[in-house]
Short mmCIF file of C-alpha atoms in Angstrom, two decimals:
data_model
loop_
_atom_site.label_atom_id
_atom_site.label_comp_id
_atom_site.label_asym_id
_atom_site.label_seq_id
_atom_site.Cartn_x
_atom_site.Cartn_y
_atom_site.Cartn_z
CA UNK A 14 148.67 120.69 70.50
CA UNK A 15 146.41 121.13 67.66
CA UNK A 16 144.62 124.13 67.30
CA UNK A 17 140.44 122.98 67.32
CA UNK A 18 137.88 124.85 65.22
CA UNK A 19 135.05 125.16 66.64
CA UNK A 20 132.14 125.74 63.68
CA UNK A 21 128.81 126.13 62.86
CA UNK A 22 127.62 124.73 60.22
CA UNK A 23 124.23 126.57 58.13
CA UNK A 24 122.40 124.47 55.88
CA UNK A 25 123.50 121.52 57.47
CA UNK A 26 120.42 119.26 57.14
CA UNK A 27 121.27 119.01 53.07
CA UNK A 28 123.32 117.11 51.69
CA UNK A 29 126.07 118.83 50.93
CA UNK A 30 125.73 120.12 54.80
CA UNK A 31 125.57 116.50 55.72
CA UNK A 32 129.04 115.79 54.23
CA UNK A 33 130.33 118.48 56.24
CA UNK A 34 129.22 116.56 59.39
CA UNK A 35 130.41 112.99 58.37
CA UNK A 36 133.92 114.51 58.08
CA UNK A 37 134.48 116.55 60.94
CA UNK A 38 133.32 113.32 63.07
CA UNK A 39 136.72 111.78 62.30
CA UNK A 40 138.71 115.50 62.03
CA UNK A 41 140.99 116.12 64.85
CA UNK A 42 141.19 119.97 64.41
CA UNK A 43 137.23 120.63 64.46
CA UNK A 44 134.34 120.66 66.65
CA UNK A 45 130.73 121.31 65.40
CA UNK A 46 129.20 123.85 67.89
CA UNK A 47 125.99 123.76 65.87
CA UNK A 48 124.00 122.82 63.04
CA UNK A 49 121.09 124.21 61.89
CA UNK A 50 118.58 123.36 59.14
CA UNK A 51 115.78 125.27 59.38
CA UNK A 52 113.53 122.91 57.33
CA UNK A 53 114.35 120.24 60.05
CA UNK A 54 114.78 122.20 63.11
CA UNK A 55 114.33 120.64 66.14
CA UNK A 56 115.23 116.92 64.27
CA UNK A 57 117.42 114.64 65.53
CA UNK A 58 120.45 114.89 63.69
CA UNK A 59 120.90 110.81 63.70
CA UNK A 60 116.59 111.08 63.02
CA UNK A 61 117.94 112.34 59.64
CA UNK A 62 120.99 110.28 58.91
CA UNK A 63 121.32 107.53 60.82
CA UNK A 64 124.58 106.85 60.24
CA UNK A 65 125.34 110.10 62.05
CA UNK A 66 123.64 109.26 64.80
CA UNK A 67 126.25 107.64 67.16
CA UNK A 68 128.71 110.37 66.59
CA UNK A 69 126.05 113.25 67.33
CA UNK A 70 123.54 111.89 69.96
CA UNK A 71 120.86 113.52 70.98
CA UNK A 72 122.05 117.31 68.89
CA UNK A 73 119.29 118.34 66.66
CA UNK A 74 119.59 121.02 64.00
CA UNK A 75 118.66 124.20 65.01
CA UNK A 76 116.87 127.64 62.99
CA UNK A 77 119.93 130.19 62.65
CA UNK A 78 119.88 133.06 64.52
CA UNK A 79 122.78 135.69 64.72
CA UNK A 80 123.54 135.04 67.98
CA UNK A 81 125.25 131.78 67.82
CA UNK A 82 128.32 133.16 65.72
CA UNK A 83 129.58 134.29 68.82
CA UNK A 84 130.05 130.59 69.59
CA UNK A 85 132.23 129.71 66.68
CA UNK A 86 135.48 130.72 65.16
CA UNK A 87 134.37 129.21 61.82
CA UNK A 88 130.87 129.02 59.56
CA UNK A 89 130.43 126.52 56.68
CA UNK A 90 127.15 126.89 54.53
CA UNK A 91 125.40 124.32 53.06
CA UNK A 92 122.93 126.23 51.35
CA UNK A 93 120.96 126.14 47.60
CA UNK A 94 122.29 129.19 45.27
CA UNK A 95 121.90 132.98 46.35
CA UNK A 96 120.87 131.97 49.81
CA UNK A 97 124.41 132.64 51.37
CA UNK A 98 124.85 136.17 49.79
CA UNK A 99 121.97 137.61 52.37
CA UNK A 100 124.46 135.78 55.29
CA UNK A 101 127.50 136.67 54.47
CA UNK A 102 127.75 139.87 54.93
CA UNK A 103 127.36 139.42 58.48
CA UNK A 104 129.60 136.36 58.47
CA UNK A 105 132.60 138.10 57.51
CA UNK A 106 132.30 140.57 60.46
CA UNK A 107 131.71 138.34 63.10
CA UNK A 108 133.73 135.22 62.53
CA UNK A 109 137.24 134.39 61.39
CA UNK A 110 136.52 131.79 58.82
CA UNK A 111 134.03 131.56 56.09
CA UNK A 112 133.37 128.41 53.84
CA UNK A 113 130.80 128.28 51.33
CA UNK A 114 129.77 125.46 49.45
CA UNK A 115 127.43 126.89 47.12
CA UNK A 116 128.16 128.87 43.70
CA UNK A 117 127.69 132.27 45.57
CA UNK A 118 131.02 133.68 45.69
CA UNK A 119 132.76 131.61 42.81
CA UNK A 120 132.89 133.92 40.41
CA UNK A 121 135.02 137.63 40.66
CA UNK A 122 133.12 139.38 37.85
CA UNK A 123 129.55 140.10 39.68
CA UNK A 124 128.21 140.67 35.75
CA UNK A 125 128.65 136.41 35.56
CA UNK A 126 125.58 136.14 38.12
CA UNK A 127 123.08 137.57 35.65
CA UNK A 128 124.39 136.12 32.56
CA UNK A 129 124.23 132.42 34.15
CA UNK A 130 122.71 132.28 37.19
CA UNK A 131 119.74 134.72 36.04
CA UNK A 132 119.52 137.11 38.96
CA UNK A 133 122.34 139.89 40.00
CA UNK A 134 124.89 139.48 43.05
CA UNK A 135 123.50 140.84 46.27
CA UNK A 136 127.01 141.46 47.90
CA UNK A 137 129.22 142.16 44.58
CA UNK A 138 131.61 143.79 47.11
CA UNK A 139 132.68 140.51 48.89
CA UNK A 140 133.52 138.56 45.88
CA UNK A 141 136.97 139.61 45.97
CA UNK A 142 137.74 138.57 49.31
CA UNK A 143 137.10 134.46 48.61
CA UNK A 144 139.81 132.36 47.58
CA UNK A 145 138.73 129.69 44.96
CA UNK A 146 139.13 126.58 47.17
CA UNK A 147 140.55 124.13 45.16
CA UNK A 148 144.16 123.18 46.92
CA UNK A 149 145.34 121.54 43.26
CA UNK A 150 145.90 125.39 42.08
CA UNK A 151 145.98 127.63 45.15
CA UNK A 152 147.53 125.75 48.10
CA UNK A 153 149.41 128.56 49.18
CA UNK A 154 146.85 131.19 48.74
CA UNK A 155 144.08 128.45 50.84
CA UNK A 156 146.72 128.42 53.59
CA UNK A 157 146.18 132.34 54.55
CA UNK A 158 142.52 132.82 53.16
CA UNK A 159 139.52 133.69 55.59
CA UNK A 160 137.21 133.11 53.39
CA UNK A 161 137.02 130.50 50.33
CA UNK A 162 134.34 129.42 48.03
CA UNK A 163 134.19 125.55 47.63
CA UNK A 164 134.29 124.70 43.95
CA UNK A 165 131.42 123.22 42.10
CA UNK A 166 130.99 119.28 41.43
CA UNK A 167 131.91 119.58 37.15
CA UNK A 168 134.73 122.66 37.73
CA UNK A 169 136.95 120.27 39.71
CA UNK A 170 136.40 117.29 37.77
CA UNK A 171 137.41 119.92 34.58
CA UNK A 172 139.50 121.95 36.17
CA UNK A 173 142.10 119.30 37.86
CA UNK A 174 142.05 117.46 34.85
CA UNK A 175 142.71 120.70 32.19
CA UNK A 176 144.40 123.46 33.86
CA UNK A 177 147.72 121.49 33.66
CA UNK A 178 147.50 120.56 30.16
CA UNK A 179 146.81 123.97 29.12
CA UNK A 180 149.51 125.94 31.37
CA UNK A 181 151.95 123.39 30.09
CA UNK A 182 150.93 124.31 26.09
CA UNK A 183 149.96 120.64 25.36
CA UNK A 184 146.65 121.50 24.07
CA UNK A 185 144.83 124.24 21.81
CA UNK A 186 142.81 126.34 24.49
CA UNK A 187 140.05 126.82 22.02
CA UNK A 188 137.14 124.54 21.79
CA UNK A 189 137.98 122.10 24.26
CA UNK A 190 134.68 119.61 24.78
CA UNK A 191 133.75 118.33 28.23
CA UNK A 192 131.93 115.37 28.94
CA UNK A 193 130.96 115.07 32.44
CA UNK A 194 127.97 113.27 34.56
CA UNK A 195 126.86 113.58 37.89
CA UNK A 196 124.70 111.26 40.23
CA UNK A 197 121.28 112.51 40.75
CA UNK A 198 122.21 113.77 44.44
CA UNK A 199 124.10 116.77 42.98
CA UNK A 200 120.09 118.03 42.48
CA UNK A 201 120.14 118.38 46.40
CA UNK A 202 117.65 116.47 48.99
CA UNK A 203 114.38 118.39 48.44
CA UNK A 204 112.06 116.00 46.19
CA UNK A 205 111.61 116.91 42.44
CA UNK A 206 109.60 115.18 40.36
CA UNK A 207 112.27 114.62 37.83
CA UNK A 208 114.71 113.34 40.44
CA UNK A 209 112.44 110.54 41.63
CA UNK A 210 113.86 107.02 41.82
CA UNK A 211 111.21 105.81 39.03
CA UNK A 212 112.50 108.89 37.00
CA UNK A 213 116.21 108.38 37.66
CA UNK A 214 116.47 104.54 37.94
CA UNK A 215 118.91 102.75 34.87
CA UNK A 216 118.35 106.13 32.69
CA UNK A 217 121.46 108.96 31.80
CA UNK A 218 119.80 112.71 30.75
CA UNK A 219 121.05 115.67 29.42
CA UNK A 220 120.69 118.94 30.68
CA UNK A 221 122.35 122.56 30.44
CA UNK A 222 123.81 121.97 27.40
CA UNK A 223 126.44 124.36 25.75
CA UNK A 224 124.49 127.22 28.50
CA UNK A 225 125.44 125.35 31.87
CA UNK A 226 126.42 127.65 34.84
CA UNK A 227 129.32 126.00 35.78
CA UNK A 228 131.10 126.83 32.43
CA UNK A 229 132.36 130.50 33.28
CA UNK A 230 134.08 128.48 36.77
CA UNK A 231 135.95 125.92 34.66
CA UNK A 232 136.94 128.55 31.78
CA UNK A 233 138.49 130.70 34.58
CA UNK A 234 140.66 128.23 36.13
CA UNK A 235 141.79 126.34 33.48
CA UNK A 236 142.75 129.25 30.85
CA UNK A 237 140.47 127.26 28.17
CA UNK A 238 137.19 127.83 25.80
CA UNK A 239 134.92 125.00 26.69
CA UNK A 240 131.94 123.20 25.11
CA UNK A 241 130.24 121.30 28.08
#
C-alpha cells in the first residue's frame, strides 16, 4: 500500500498554491490536511476557484498558525519572495518534508540575495540543506532530500534545454543568449496596474533585461554565461 502524505499547504490561496491543490486532487500518495491563505481566510476554497470546488467542499483556507504542523508530515509554500525564510526555520524542525515554491532557498551562495533580489537572506544557514528540485538533473539526489526548492518558471525552461548541451561540449559556455516569455500569471494573483487585462491584452513587454533575478539560477545549473 502506498504510503499517503498528508500536507499542508501555506500560501495556498495564490496561484502557484492553487496548482498545488489541482494536483494533489488526482495524486494517490497525498492528502491536503490544510490550506491556508491568510488574505482569504475563512473563503471557500471552491468560492475562490471553482473548479476546485467539487474536490474540496465546504474546506476554506485558513490563517497559519504553528500548531497545525503537528497535523502534517509535509509543508508546501506558496508564498511571494522572502516570505518563506521567516517560516522555515520552524518548518524544518517540526515536519519531515519541506517544499518551497518561491526563489527563497534557490540559491547556495547567501551573497546572491543582495546582489539580485535586493535584500540579504534571513536564514543563510538553511540554504545548504535544499535540493534544487528539478528531477531532469538531480533525480537521485530528489529521491532522499527533505527539503527542495522548486525551480523558477525561466531556469527550467533554460536549464532543461542548456545544461545538456553544455556538459556534452556542443556549445561555447560563454555568452549564450536566452529568449524566454512568460504569461502574465507568473506576476502572481494580487492586482497590479500593469498586469491588468486592458494592459496585458494582444501586447508582449520587456522587463529585467540583462539584470533579471533568475539569471544566477540558470548560470548555476547549466555551467553557462547567459544574456537573458
Amino acid at each position: 500500500m502506498q504510503n499517503v502524505r498528508k500536507i499542508g499547504i501555506i500560501g495556498a490561496s495564490g496561484f502557484a498554491g492553487s496548482e498545488v491543490l489541482r494536483l494533489a486532487v488526482g495524486h494517490p500518495g497525498v492528502e491536503v490536511v490544510w490550506a491556508t491563505g491568510n488574505s482569504e481566510a475563512g473563503t471557500a476554497i471552491g468560492d475562490l476557484y471553482p473548479s476546485l470546488a467539487a474536490a474540496y467542499g465546504d474546506a476554506r483556507f485558513a490563517t497559519f498558525d504553528a500548531s497545525m504542523l503537528s497535523e502534517v508530515d509535509t509543508v508546501i509554500l506558496g508564498l511571494p519572495h522572502g516570505a518563506s525564510q521567516a517560516l522555515v526555520p520552524a518548518l524544518v524542525d517540526n515536519v519531515e518534508f519541506v517544499i518551497d515554491l518561491a526563489a527563497d532557498f534557490r540559491l547556495r551562495d547567501p551573497d546572491q540575495y543582495t546582489t539580485w533580489y535586493g535584500e540579504p537572506h534571513t536564514a543563510p544557514e538553511l540554504l545548504e540543506r535544499f535540493t534544487y528540485g528539478l528531477p531532469e538533473l538531480y533525480r537521485d539526489e530528489l529521491r532522499s532530500a527533505r527539503f527542495v526548492a522548486a525551480p523558477g518558471c525561466y531556469p527550467t525552461t533554460a536549464i532543461v534545454g542548456l545544461a545538456p548541451v553544455v556538459a556534452a561540449g556542443l556549445i561555447e559556455p560563454r555568452g549564450v543568449i536566452v529568449d524566454a516569455a512568460s504569461g502574465v500569471s507568473g506576476a502572481g494573483r494580487p492586482p497590479k496596474p500593469n498586469t491588468t487585462f486592458c494592459q496585458v491584452d494582444e501586447d508582449f513587454t520587456a522587463y529585467g533585461l540583462m539584470n533579471h533575478r533568475h539569471t544566477p539560477e540558470m548560470e548555476a545549473h547549466t555551467g553557462a554565461s547567459l544574456l537573458f
